[in-house]
């Protein structure tokens, strides 16, 4: 699909039409003016040759400026049409360059997803299902640890809610694994998560050893999570678990972010056109891909996703363009923060929605419901 920003040629066609109508009226006026010079309907026949010469001189003096004016108008109209044509060509060229790069990035994203593979058994989108199952199991382990040691309450991380802290730790160890990178946590956590991280890594290491004792066939661990009641699940990886996916997901999300930013920062596109281009990208994301991306955004904990203020032109990639519009609540409600509360906090922090700045009065309950209906495409 192409979304060309066309110059409104209809406007200029109407102008040209009226210009030609005006020119035609002037010529008609000239014609009837000439006829009025004659006193009788036979007009020209009443004049003698000398008088006709005088008439010719008169008409020449009268018509010459008007013909010159008509020539100037015709030249101007030709210039206007040529100018608009050149402007259209330049605009089409810009759009073509933009779309060529955009579709290359979109194809690269598809290739990146298709190339993701876990132990030669789970490839492409199916791999994200396994990642979700792994992070859900890690999350359940973290809840057991916190229930026993009460460590989360000691963590002061920007006043985050408990489930936000839990998903941040769980995603970190799903992403990096439980090797050195995973154990040390990243600097952005400022070491606050280190104590609970160490306990978690010891527990997960036991499951890795248990998998090896199973001759690398399949690990079977029962666990439960709360979602509309208590749900019992079995974690059954047929691959070495908790080994990390940084080499698989790192470049995927970098490319995804740059693609979204590239579209949002293209000045000659309208908001609607940007939204339509990003809608194409959104259509490429499966349910589990969107959930993992949602957790990735929570884990990164960077303002850039929510408000990117380049050249004093603020844009929110998540709130202005609803990148996670089809976020499956049946999956996010199993772990992590409630998306509605999480998004509401961000909206009240950055005051952005659908390409515009929000005001305090916009946060009425009815308005919020309408905004969430658009952000998450409720029926």
Short mmCIF file of the C-alpha atoms (twelve columns), coordinates in Angstrom:
data_MODEL
# 
_entry.id   MODEL 
# 
loop_
_atom_site.group_PDB 
_atom_site.id 
_atom_site.type_symbol 
_atom_site.label_atom_id 
_atom_site.label_alt_id 
_atom_site.label_comp_id 
_atom_site.label_asym_id 
_atom_site.label_seq_id 
_atom_site.Cartn_x 
_atom_site.Cartn_y 
_atom_site.Cartn_z 
_atom_site.pdbx_PDB_model_num 
ATOM 1   C CA . UNK A 1   0.000   0.000   0.000   1 
ATOM 2   C CA . UNK A 2   1.250   3.538   -0.861  1 
ATOM 3   C CA . UNK A 3   0.231   6.643   1.055   1 
ATOM 4   C CA . UNK A 4   1.302   9.498   -1.246  1 
ATOM 5   C CA . UNK A 5   0.888   13.003  0.063   1 
ATOM 6   C CA . UNK A 6   -0.711  14.477  -3.072  1 
ATOM 7   C CA . UNK A 7   -0.901  18.213  -3.764  1 
ATOM 8   C CA . UNK A 8   -4.535  19.226  -4.090  1 
ATOM 9   C CA . UNK A 9   -4.594  19.558  -7.872  1 
ATOM 10  C CA . UNK A 10  -8.352  20.111  -7.869  1 
ATOM 11  C CA . UNK A 11  -7.796  23.505  -6.249  1 
ATOM 12  C CA . UNK A 12  -5.438  24.610  -8.994  1 
ATOM 13  C CA . UNK A 13  -7.644  23.192  -11.734 1 
ATOM 14  C CA . UNK A 14  -10.536 25.332  -10.457 1 
ATOM 15  C CA . UNK A 15  -8.294  28.394  -10.458 1 
ATOM 16  C CA . UNK A 16  -7.200  27.710  -14.018 1 
ATOM 17  C CA . UNK A 17  -10.827 27.168  -15.070 1 
ATOM 18  C CA . UNK A 18  -11.927 30.543  -13.709 1 
ATOM 19  C CA . UNK A 19  -8.914  32.247  -15.245 1 
ATOM 20  C CA . UNK A 20  -9.871  30.931  -18.665 1 
ATOM 21  C CA . UNK A 21  -13.532 31.899  -18.082 1 
ATOM 22  C CA . UNK A 22  -12.375 35.426  -17.225 1 
ATOM 23  C CA . UNK A 23  -10.277 35.539  -20.375 1 
ATOM 24  C CA . UNK A 24  -13.239 34.364  -22.475 1 
ATOM 25  C CA . UNK A 25  -15.498 37.023  -20.945 1 
ATOM 26  C CA . UNK A 26  -12.928 39.707  -21.762 1 
ATOM 27  C CA . UNK A 27  -12.821 38.579  -25.372 1 
ATOM 28  C CA . UNK A 28  -16.609 38.630  -25.573 1 
ATOM 29  C CA . UNK A 29  -16.653 42.140  -24.141 1 
ATOM 30  C CA . UNK A 30  -14.162 43.165  -26.806 1 
ATOM 31  C CA . UNK A 31  -16.291 41.654  -29.517 1 
ATOM 32  C CA . UNK A 32  -19.497 43.386  -28.431 1 
ATOM 33  C CA . UNK A 33  -17.640 46.640  -27.836 1 
ATOM 34  C CA . UNK A 34  -16.477 46.553  -31.427 1 
ATOM 35  C CA . UNK A 35  -20.030 45.982  -32.631 1 
ATOM 36  C CA . UNK A 36  -21.306 48.956  -30.616 1 
ATOM 37  C CA . UNK A 37  -18.956 51.207  -32.519 1 
ATOM 38  C CA . UNK A 38  -21.225 50.741  -35.502 1 
ATOM 39  C CA . UNK A 39  -24.616 52.363  -35.444 1 
ATOM 40  C CA . UNK A 40  -26.349 49.861  -37.591 1 
ATOM 41  C CA . UNK A 41  -26.597 46.101  -37.499 1 
ATOM 42  C CA . UNK A 42  -24.636 45.934  -40.689 1 
ATOM 43  C CA . UNK A 43  -21.849 47.627  -38.818 1 
ATOM 44  C CA . UNK A 44  -18.699 47.451  -40.793 1 
ATOM 45  C CA . UNK A 45  -20.311 48.065  -44.158 1 
ATOM 46  C CA . UNK A 46  -21.258 51.677  -43.250 1 
ATOM 47  C CA . UNK A 47  -17.633 52.739  -42.812 1 
ATOM 48  C CA . UNK A 48  -15.599 54.034  -45.676 1 
ATOM 49  C CA . UNK A 49  -12.075 52.850  -46.188 1 
ATOM 50  C CA . UNK A 50  -10.626 55.865  -44.372 1 
ATOM 51  C CA . UNK A 51  -12.967 55.375  -41.516 1 
ATOM 52  C CA . UNK A 52  -12.090 51.732  -41.427 1 
ATOM 53  C CA . UNK A 53  -8.438  52.713  -41.102 1 
ATOM 54  C CA . UNK A 54  -9.302  54.871  -38.165 1 
ATOM 55  C CA . UNK A 55  -11.287 51.995  -36.742 1 
ATOM 56  C CA . UNK A 56  -8.309  49.700  -37.150 1 
ATOM 57  C CA . UNK A 57  -6.081  52.161  -35.333 1 
ATOM 58  C CA . UNK A 58  -8.677  52.436  -32.580 1 
ATOM 59  C CA . UNK A 59  -9.059  48.689  -32.208 1 
ATOM 60  C CA . UNK A 60  -5.297  48.199  -32.287 1 
ATOM 61  C CA . UNK A 61  -4.824  50.645  -29.438 1 
ATOM 62  C CA . UNK A 62  -7.742  49.175  -27.525 1 
ATOM 63  C CA . UNK A 63  -7.007  45.484  -28.052 1 
ATOM 64  C CA . UNK A 64  -3.213  45.424  -27.805 1 
ATOM 65  C CA . UNK A 65  -3.025  45.836  -23.986 1 
ATOM 66  C CA . UNK A 66  -5.792  43.316  -23.463 1 
ATOM 67  C CA . UNK A 67  -4.152  40.770  -25.725 1 
ATOM 68  C CA . UNK A 68  -0.902  41.373  -23.881 1 
ATOM 69  C CA . UNK A 69  -2.714  40.843  -20.585 1 
ATOM 70  C CA . UNK A 70  -4.232  37.632  -21.933 1 
ATOM 71  C CA . UNK A 71  -0.747  36.474  -22.971 1 
ATOM 72  C CA . UNK A 72  0.608   37.242  -19.506 1 
ATOM 73  C CA . UNK A 73  -2.251  35.328  -17.886 1 
ATOM 74  C CA . UNK A 74  -1.705  32.359  -20.172 1 
ATOM 75  C CA . UNK A 75  2.047   32.398  -19.404 1 
ATOM 76  C CA . UNK A 76  1.308   32.603  -15.678 1 
ATOM 77  C CA . UNK A 77  -1.109  29.684  -15.858 1 
ATOM 78  C CA . UNK A 78  1.449   27.620  -17.753 1 
ATOM 79  C CA . UNK A 79  4.085   28.498  -15.134 1 
ATOM 80  C CA . UNK A 80  1.691   27.625  -12.293 1 
ATOM 81  C CA . UNK A 81  0.863   24.240  -13.805 1 
ATOM 82  C CA . UNK A 82  4.585   23.528  -14.354 1 
ATOM 83  C CA . UNK A 83  5.437   24.636  -10.809 1 
ATOM 84  C CA . UNK A 84  2.804   22.383  -9.297  1 
ATOM 85  C CA . UNK A 85  3.911   19.535  -11.529 1 
ATOM 86  C CA . UNK A 86  7.537   19.927  -10.366 1 
ATOM 87  C CA . UNK A 87  6.378   20.163  -6.754  1 
ATOM 88  C CA . UNK A 88  4.374   16.973  -7.190  1 
ATOM 89  C CA . UNK A 89  7.388   15.200  -8.706  1 
ATOM 90  C CA . UNK A 90  9.617   16.271  -5.798  1 
ATOM 91  C CA . UNK A 91  6.971   15.162  -3.310  1 
ATOM 92  C CA . UNK A 92  6.537   11.805  -5.045  1 
ATOM 93  C CA . UNK A 93  10.304  11.319  -5.044  1 
ATOM 94  C CA . UNK A 94  10.463  12.000  -1.282  1 
ATOM 95  C CA . UNK A 95  7.628   9.559   -0.643  1 
ATOM 96  C CA . UNK A 96  9.257   6.945   -2.853  1 
ATOM 97  C CA . UNK A 97  12.568  7.227   -0.993  1 
ATOM 98  C CA . UNK A 98  10.762  7.039   2.344   1 
ATOM 99  C CA . UNK A 99  8.733   3.995   1.350   1 
ATOM 100 C CA . UNK A 100 11.748  2.183   -0.103  1 
ATOM 101 C CA . UNK A 101 13.590  2.525   3.196   1 
ATOM 102 C CA . UNK A 102 10.500  1.756   5.275   1 
ATOM 103 C CA . UNK A 103 9.684   -1.454  3.410   1 
ATOM 104 C CA . UNK A 104 13.327  -2.528  3.633   1 
ATOM 105 C CA . UNK A 105 13.176  -2.097  7.405   1 
ATOM 106 C CA . UNK A 106 9.834   -3.921  7.519   1 
ATOM 107 C CA . UNK A 107 11.279  -6.833  5.539   1 
ATOM 108 C CA . UNK A 108 14.326  -6.848  7.817   1 
ATOM 109 C CA . UNK A 109 12.010  -7.132  10.827  1 
ATOM 110 C CA . UNK A 110 10.237  -10.101 9.231   1 
ATOM 111 C CA . UNK A 111 13.585  -11.759 8.521   1 
ATOM 112 C CA . UNK A 112 14.767  -11.117 12.087  1 
ATOM 113 C CA . UNK A 113 11.639  -12.786 13.486  1 
ATOM 114 C CA . UNK A 114 11.881  -15.742 11.099  1 
ATOM 115 C CA . UNK A 115 15.544  -16.282 11.981  1 
ATOM 116 C CA . UNK A 116 14.899  -16.580 15.719  1 
ATOM 117 C CA . UNK A 117 15.332  -20.195 16.698  1 
ATOM 118 C CA . UNK A 118 15.497  -22.034 20.013  1 
ATOM 119 C CA . UNK A 119 17.586  -25.208 20.037  1 
ATOM 120 C CA . UNK A 120 16.635  -25.917 16.433  1 
ATOM 121 C CA . UNK A 121 13.116  -26.833 17.588  1 
ATOM 122 C CA . UNK A 122 11.110  -23.630 17.888  1 
ATOM 123 C CA . UNK A 123 11.452  -21.088 15.109  1 
ATOM 124 C CA . UNK A 124 9.990   -17.691 14.277  1 
ATOM 125 C CA . UNK A 125 6.801   -16.695 16.062  1 
ATOM 126 C CA . UNK A 126 6.623   -20.038 17.850  1 
ATOM 127 C CA . UNK A 127 9.813   -19.089 19.679  1 
ATOM 128 C CA . UNK A 128 8.005   -16.163 21.329  1 
ATOM 129 C CA . UNK A 129 5.473   -18.588 22.784  1 
ATOM 130 C CA . UNK A 130 8.332   -20.440 24.485  1 
ATOM 131 C CA . UNK A 131 9.827   -17.172 25.719  1 
ATOM 132 C CA . UNK A 132 6.500   -16.240 27.267  1 
ATOM 133 C CA . UNK A 133 6.209   -19.632 28.969  1 
ATOM 134 C CA . UNK A 134 9.730   -19.214 30.348  1 
ATOM 135 C CA . UNK A 135 9.191   -15.702 31.683  1 
ATOM 136 C CA . UNK A 136 5.894   -16.783 33.237  1 
ATOM 137 C CA . UNK A 137 7.679   -19.561 35.104  1 
ATOM 138 C CA . UNK A 138 10.443  -17.180 36.268  1 
ATOM 139 C CA . UNK A 139 7.762   -14.751 37.435  1 
ATOM 140 C CA . UNK A 140 6.091   -17.466 39.528  1 
ATOM 141 C CA . UNK A 141 9.467   -18.318 41.093  1 
ATOM 142 C CA . UNK A 142 10.038  -14.674 41.963  1 
ATOM 143 C CA . UNK A 143 6.686   -14.482 43.720  1 
ATOM 144 C CA . UNK A 144 7.636   -17.482 45.848  1 
ATOM 145 C CA . UNK A 145 10.944  -15.845 46.747  1 
ATOM 146 C CA . UNK A 146 9.307   -12.547 47.652  1 
ATOM 147 C CA . UNK A 147 6.661   -14.317 49.721  1 
ATOM 148 C CA . UNK A 148 9.423   -15.901 51.761  1 
ATOM 149 C CA . UNK A 149 12.000  -13.088 51.998  1 
ATOM 150 C CA . UNK A 150 9.916   -9.879  51.468  1 
ATOM 151 C CA . UNK A 151 12.641  -8.315  49.345  1 
ATOM 152 C CA . UNK A 152 10.585  -6.289  46.881  1 
ATOM 153 C CA . UNK A 153 9.391   -3.810  49.519  1 
ATOM 154 C CA . UNK A 154 13.011  -2.807  50.115  1 
ATOM 155 C CA . UNK A 155 13.481  -1.793  46.495  1 
ATOM 156 C CA . UNK A 156 12.910  1.898   45.783  1 
ATOM 157 C CA . UNK A 157 12.750  2.122   42.013  1 
ATOM 158 C CA . UNK A 158 10.826  5.256   40.967  1 
ATOM 159 C CA . UNK A 159 7.847   4.260   43.084  1 
ATOM 160 C CA . UNK A 160 7.146   1.235   40.896  1 
ATOM 161 C CA . UNK A 161 4.357   -1.120  41.821  1 
ATOM 162 C CA . UNK A 162 5.155   -4.646  42.927  1 
ATOM 163 C CA . UNK A 163 4.172   -6.366  39.674  1 
ATOM 164 C CA . UNK A 164 6.238   -3.911  37.679  1 
ATOM 165 C CA . UNK A 165 9.308   -4.770  39.758  1 
ATOM 166 C CA . UNK A 166 8.629   -8.476  39.360  1 
ATOM 167 C CA . UNK A 167 8.331   -8.335  35.577  1 
ATOM 168 C CA . UNK A 168 11.451  -6.205  35.375  1 
ATOM 169 C CA . UNK A 169 13.486  -8.897  37.149  1 
ATOM 170 C CA . UNK A 170 11.816  -11.777 35.331  1 
ATOM 171 C CA . UNK A 171 12.374  -10.249 31.899  1 
ATOM 172 C CA . UNK A 172 15.968  -9.395  32.749  1 
ATOM 173 C CA . UNK A 173 16.788  -13.045 33.450  1 
ATOM 174 C CA . UNK A 174 14.766  -14.317 30.542  1 
ATOM 175 C CA . UNK A 175 16.665  -11.891 28.293  1 
ATOM 176 C CA . UNK A 176 20.198  -12.368 29.643  1 
ATOM 177 C CA . UNK A 177 19.836  -15.797 31.204  1 
ATOM 178 C CA . UNK A 178 21.417  -16.607 34.553  1 
ATOM 179 C CA . UNK A 179 25.060  -16.395 33.546  1 
ATOM 180 C CA . UNK A 180 27.341  -13.539 34.593  1 
ATOM 181 C CA . UNK A 181 25.383  -10.881 32.672  1 
ATOM 182 C CA . UNK A 182 22.174  -12.063 34.216  1 
ATOM 183 C CA . UNK A 183 23.474  -12.310 37.771  1 
ATOM 184 C CA . UNK A 184 25.028  -8.880  37.991  1 
ATOM 185 C CA . UNK A 185 21.883  -7.113  36.676  1 
ATOM 186 C CA . UNK A 186 22.297  -3.901  34.736  1 
ATOM 187 C CA . UNK A 187 23.420  -0.530  36.021  1 
ATOM 188 C CA . UNK A 188 19.996  1.026   35.536  1 
ATOM 189 C CA . UNK A 189 18.722  -1.149  38.377  1 
ATOM 190 C CA . UNK A 190 21.424  0.420   40.566  1 
ATOM 191 C CA . UNK A 191 22.034  -2.900  42.284  1 
ATOM 192 C CA . UNK A 192 18.730  -2.745  44.155  1 
ATOM 193 C CA . UNK A 193 17.600  -5.978  42.535  1 
ATOM 194 C CA . UNK A 194 20.850  -7.811  43.136  1 
ATOM 195 C CA . UNK A 195 19.842  -9.658  46.321  1 
ATOM 196 C CA . UNK A 196 16.633  -11.123 44.947  1 
ATOM 197 C CA . UNK A 197 18.395  -11.771 41.638  1 
ATOM 198 C CA . UNK A 198 20.999  -13.967 43.313  1 
ATOM 199 C CA . UNK A 199 18.361  -16.069 45.050  1 
ATOM 200 C CA . UNK A 200 16.457  -16.435 41.788  1 
ATOM 201 C CA . UNK A 201 19.557  -17.514 39.852  1 
ATOM 202 C CA . UNK A 202 20.300  -20.253 42.397  1 
ATOM 203 C CA . UNK A 203 16.785  -21.639 42.027  1 
ATOM 204 C CA . UNK A 204 16.895  -21.511 38.233  1 
ATOM 205 C CA . UNK A 205 20.327  -23.166 38.177  1 
ATOM 206 C CA . UNK A 206 18.803  -26.181 39.944  1 
ATOM 207 C CA . UNK A 207 16.250  -26.513 37.144  1 
ATOM 208 C CA . UNK A 208 19.019  -26.335 34.552  1 
ATOM 209 C CA . UNK A 209 20.869  -29.168 36.282  1 
ATOM 210 C CA . UNK A 210 17.658  -31.151 36.503  1 
ATOM 211 C CA . UNK A 211 17.186  -30.744 32.745  1 
ATOM 212 C CA . UNK A 212 20.686  -32.101 32.147  1 
ATOM 213 C CA . UNK A 213 19.918  -35.094 34.344  1 
ATOM 214 C CA . UNK A 214 16.935  -35.755 32.065  1 
ATOM 215 C CA . UNK A 215 19.448  -36.229 29.234  1 
ATOM 216 C CA . UNK A 216 18.253  -32.958 27.672  1 
ATOM 217 C CA . UNK A 217 14.882  -34.408 26.742  1 
ATOM 218 C CA . UNK A 218 12.223  -32.438 28.637  1 
ATOM 219 C CA . UNK A 219 11.974  -30.754 32.014  1 
ATOM 220 C CA . UNK A 220 8.637   -31.029 33.811  1 
ATOM 221 C CA . UNK A 221 7.843   -28.542 36.572  1 
ATOM 222 C CA . UNK A 222 4.392   -27.773 37.891  1 
ATOM 223 C CA . UNK A 223 3.561   -24.236 39.019  1 
ATOM 224 C CA . UNK A 224 0.568   -21.921 39.313  1 
ATOM 225 C CA . UNK A 225 -0.412  -18.322 38.685  1 
ATOM 226 C CA . UNK A 226 -3.465  -16.231 39.509  1 
ATOM 227 C CA . UNK A 227 -5.718  -15.019 36.706  1 
ATOM 228 C CA . UNK A 228 -9.472  -15.207 37.302  1 
ATOM 229 C CA . UNK A 229 -8.711  -17.742 39.962  1 
ATOM 230 C CA . UNK A 230 -5.780  -20.066 40.503  1 
ATOM 231 C CA . UNK A 231 -4.368  -21.554 37.293  1 
ATOM 232 C CA . UNK A 232 -2.061  -24.549 37.330  1 
ATOM 233 C CA . UNK A 233 0.546   -24.919 34.618  1 
ATOM 234 C CA . UNK A 234 3.421   -27.203 33.744  1 
ATOM 235 C CA . UNK A 235 6.713   -25.770 32.547  1 
ATOM 236 C CA . UNK A 236 8.034   -28.293 30.022  1 
ATOM 237 C CA . UNK A 237 10.970  -26.921 28.045  1 
ATOM 238 C CA . UNK A 238 12.554  -29.352 25.588  1 
ATOM 239 C CA . UNK A 239 15.625  -27.112 25.412  1 
ATOM 240 C CA . UNK A 240 18.217  -25.878 27.919  1 
ATOM 241 C CA . UNK A 241 16.238  -23.252 29.885  1 
ATOM 242 C CA . UNK A 242 17.236  -19.828 31.214  1 
ATOM 243 C CA . UNK A 243 20.109  -19.539 28.770  1 
ATOM 244 C CA . UNK A 244 19.106  -16.058 27.584  1 
ATOM 245 C CA . UNK A 245 17.856  -14.576 24.325  1 
ATOM 246 C CA . UNK A 246 19.934  -11.405 24.139  1 
ATOM 247 C CA . UNK A 247 21.537  -12.482 20.845  1 
ATOM 248 C CA . UNK A 248 18.084  -13.158 19.393  1 
ATOM 249 C CA . UNK A 249 16.105  -10.208 20.707  1 
ATOM 250 C CA . UNK A 250 18.662  -7.407  20.995  1 
ATOM 251 C CA . UNK A 251 18.923  -6.442  17.324  1 
ATOM 252 C CA . UNK A 252 15.223  -7.232  16.771  1 
ATOM 253 C CA . UNK A 253 14.047  -4.520  19.172  1 
ATOM 254 C CA . UNK A 254 16.717  -2.048  18.065  1 
ATOM 255 C CA . UNK A 255 15.500  -2.324  14.481  1 
ATOM 256 C CA . UNK A 256 11.871  -2.149  15.629  1 
ATOM 257 C CA . UNK A 257 12.480  1.031   17.613  1 
ATOM 258 C CA . UNK A 258 14.403  2.709   14.778  1 
ATOM 259 C CA . UNK A 259 11.655  1.801   12.312  1 
ATOM 260 C CA . UNK A 260 8.945   3.349   14.500  1 
ATOM 261 C CA . UNK A 261 11.075  6.436   15.095  1 
ATOM 262 C CA . UNK A 262 11.847  6.747   11.370  1 
ATOM 263 C CA . UNK A 263 8.139   6.897   10.501  1 
ATOM 264 C CA . UNK A 264 7.156   9.159   13.397  1 
ATOM 265 C CA . UNK A 265 9.959   11.618  12.609  1 
ATOM 266 C CA . UNK A 266 9.219   11.984  8.888   1 
ATOM 267 C CA . UNK A 267 8.021   15.582  8.721   1 
ATOM 268 C CA . UNK A 268 6.211   15.524  5.378   1 
ATOM 269 C CA . UNK A 269 3.808   12.819  6.562   1 
ATOM 270 C CA . UNK A 270 0.604   13.720  8.381   1 
ATOM 271 C CA . UNK A 271 -0.248  12.068  11.693  1 
ATOM 272 C CA . UNK A 272 -2.821  9.865   9.941   1 
ATOM 273 C CA . UNK A 273 -0.286  8.715   7.357   1 
ATOM 274 C CA . UNK A 274 2.244   7.884   10.085  1 
ATOM 275 C CA . UNK A 275 -0.425  5.965   11.944  1 
ATOM 276 C CA . UNK A 276 -1.336  4.021   8.795   1 
ATOM 277 C CA . UNK A 277 2.293   3.082   8.083   1 
ATOM 278 C CA . UNK A 278 2.814   1.922   11.666  1 
ATOM 279 C CA . UNK A 279 -0.454  0.031   11.499  1 
ATOM 280 C CA . UNK A 280 1.184   -2.118  8.818   1 
ATOM 281 C CA . UNK A 281 4.048   -2.836  11.210  1 
ATOM 282 C CA . UNK A 282 1.642   -3.585  14.056  1 
ATOM 283 C CA . UNK A 283 -0.114  -6.093  11.845  1 
ATOM 284 C CA . UNK A 284 3.116   -8.100  11.657  1 
ATOM 285 C CA . UNK A 285 3.257   -8.671  15.431  1 
ATOM 286 C CA . UNK A 286 1.713   -11.814 16.874  1 
ATOM 287 C CA . UNK A 287 0.077   -11.809 20.323  1 
ATOM 288 C CA . UNK A 288 3.137   -13.251 22.033  1 
ATOM 289 C CA . UNK A 289 5.455   -10.859 20.171  1 
ATOM 290 C CA . UNK A 290 3.441   -7.909  21.487  1 
ATOM 291 C CA . UNK A 291 3.504   -9.252  25.049  1 
ATOM 292 C CA . UNK A 292 7.279   -9.766  24.992  1 
ATOM 293 C CA . UNK A 293 7.668   -6.262  23.530  1 
ATOM 294 C CA . UNK A 294 5.459   -4.868  26.310  1 
ATOM 295 C CA . UNK A 295 7.667   -6.522  28.930  1 
ATOM 296 C CA . UNK A 296 10.779  -5.290  27.107  1 
ATOM 297 C CA . UNK A 297 9.518   -1.696  27.323  1 
ATOM 298 C CA . UNK A 298 8.859   -2.068  31.058  1 
ATOM 299 C CA . UNK A 299 12.309  -3.572  31.577  1 
ATOM 300 C CA . UNK A 300 14.164  -0.914  29.560  1 
ATOM 301 C CA . UNK A 301 12.357  1.737   31.615  1 
ATOM 302 C CA . UNK A 302 13.363  4.545   29.252  1 
ATOM 303 C CA . UNK A 303 11.385  7.726   28.651  1 
ATOM 304 C CA . UNK A 304 12.074  7.559   24.907  1 
ATOM 305 C CA . UNK A 305 9.228   5.137   24.198  1 
ATOM 306 C CA . UNK A 306 6.765   7.415   25.994  1 
ATOM 307 C CA . UNK A 307 8.072   10.862  25.058  1 
ATOM 308 C CA . UNK A 308 10.771  11.563  22.499  1 
ATOM 309 C CA . UNK A 309 11.271  15.334  22.412  1 
ATOM 310 C CA . UNK A 310 13.599  15.958  19.469  1 
ATOM 311 C CA . UNK A 311 13.878  19.548  18.168  1 
ATOM 312 C CA . UNK A 312 11.046  20.566  20.509  1 
ATOM 313 C CA . UNK A 313 8.673   18.259  18.637  1 
ATOM 314 C CA . UNK A 314 7.404   15.841  21.309  1 
ATOM 315 C CA . UNK A 315 6.055   12.504  20.185  1 
ATOM 316 C CA . UNK A 316 5.019   9.410   22.095  1 
ATOM 317 C CA . UNK A 317 5.493   6.276   20.021  1 
ATOM 318 C CA . UNK A 318 3.194   4.303   22.308  1 
ATOM 319 C CA . UNK A 319 0.535   6.903   23.129  1 
ATOM 320 C CA . UNK A 320 0.427   8.761   19.796  1 
ATOM 321 C CA . UNK A 321 0.465   5.731   17.494  1 
ATOM 322 C CA . UNK A 322 -0.836  2.876   19.701  1 
ATOM 323 C CA . UNK A 323 1.996   0.504   18.761  1 
ATOM 324 C CA . UNK A 324 0.622   -2.122  21.177  1 
ATOM 325 C CA . UNK A 325 -2.983  -1.609  20.100  1 
ATOM 326 C CA . UNK A 326 -3.717  -5.342  19.965  1 
ATOM 327 C CA . UNK A 327 -2.010  -6.212  23.246  1 
ATOM 328 C CA . UNK A 328 -3.645  -9.485  24.403  1 
ATOM 329 C CA . UNK A 329 -4.928  -8.914  27.930  1 
ATOM 330 C CA . UNK A 330 -5.523  -12.629 28.421  1 
ATOM 331 C CA . UNK A 331 -1.720  -13.000 28.440  1 
ATOM 332 C CA . UNK A 332 -0.667  -9.772  30.187  1 
ATOM 333 C CA . UNK A 333 -3.125  -10.405 33.019  1 
ATOM 334 C CA . UNK A 334 -1.203  -13.555 33.918  1 
ATOM 335 C CA . UNK A 335 1.868   -11.589 34.972  1 
ATOM 336 C CA . UNK A 336 3.225   -8.082  35.157  1 
ATOM 337 C CA . UNK A 337 1.442   -4.769  35.746  1 
ATOM 338 C CA . UNK A 338 -2.105  -4.148  34.561  1 
ATOM 339 C CA . UNK A 339 -1.722  -2.448  31.133  1 
ATOM 340 C CA . UNK A 340 -4.611  -0.058  31.837  1 
ATOM 341 C CA . UNK A 341 -3.114  1.245   35.084  1 
ATOM 342 C CA . UNK A 342 0.370   1.235   33.587  1 
ATOM 343 C CA . UNK A 343 -0.718  3.282   30.547  1 
ATOM 344 C CA . UNK A 344 -2.815  5.622   32.681  1 
ATOM 345 C CA . UNK A 345 0.242   6.441   34.801  1 
ATOM 346 C CA . UNK A 346 2.247   7.178   31.649  1 
ATOM 347 C CA . UNK A 347 -0.485  9.354   30.143  1 
ATOM 348 C CA . UNK A 348 -0.681  11.399  33.342  1 
ATOM 349 C CA . UNK A 349 3.103   11.712  33.334  1 
ATOM 350 C CA . UNK A 350 3.668   12.695  29.693  1 
ATOM 351 C CA . UNK A 351 0.277   14.210  28.745  1 
ATOM 352 C CA . UNK A 352 0.251   12.777  25.220  1 
ATOM 353 C CA . UNK A 353 -2.436  11.019  23.212  1 
ATOM 354 C CA . UNK A 354 -3.090  10.493  19.516  1 
ATOM 355 C CA . UNK A 355 -0.548  13.055  18.342  1 
ATOM 356 C CA . UNK A 356 -1.677  15.853  20.670  1 
ATOM 357 C CA . UNK A 357 -0.902  17.273  24.105  1 
ATOM 358 C CA . UNK A 358 -3.409  16.472  26.823  1 
ATOM 359 C CA . UNK A 359 -4.871  18.789  29.430  1 
ATOM 360 C CA . UNK A 360 -5.784  17.988  33.030  1 
ATOM 361 C CA . UNK A 361 -9.503  18.048  32.233  1 
ATOM 362 C CA . UNK A 362 -8.973  15.306  29.634  1 
ATOM 363 C CA . UNK A 363 -8.509  12.752  32.408  1 
ATOM 364 C CA . UNK A 364 -12.174 12.389  33.252  1 
ATOM 365 C CA . UNK A 365 -13.338 8.811   33.544  1 
ATOM 366 C CA . UNK A 366 -15.426 8.940   30.358  1 
ATOM 367 C CA . UNK A 367 -12.542 10.454  28.409  1 
ATOM 368 C CA . UNK A 368 -10.128 7.859   29.746  1 
ATOM 369 C CA . UNK A 369 -12.425 5.035   28.683  1 
ATOM 370 C CA . UNK A 370 -12.578 6.470   25.162  1 
ATOM 371 C CA . UNK A 371 -8.804  6.845   25.060  1 
ATOM 372 C CA . UNK A 372 -8.207  3.282   26.239  1 
ATOM 373 C CA . UNK A 373 -10.755 2.026   23.709  1 
ATOM 374 C CA . UNK A 374 -8.620  3.592   20.979  1 
ATOM 375 C CA . UNK A 375 -5.248  2.609   22.458  1 
ATOM 376 C CA . UNK A 376 -6.228  -1.044  22.809  1 
ATOM 377 C CA . UNK A 377 -8.933  -1.357  20.149  1 
ATOM 378 C CA . UNK A 378 -11.740 -2.445  22.429  1 
ATOM 379 C CA . UNK A 379 -14.980 -3.540  20.824  1 
# 
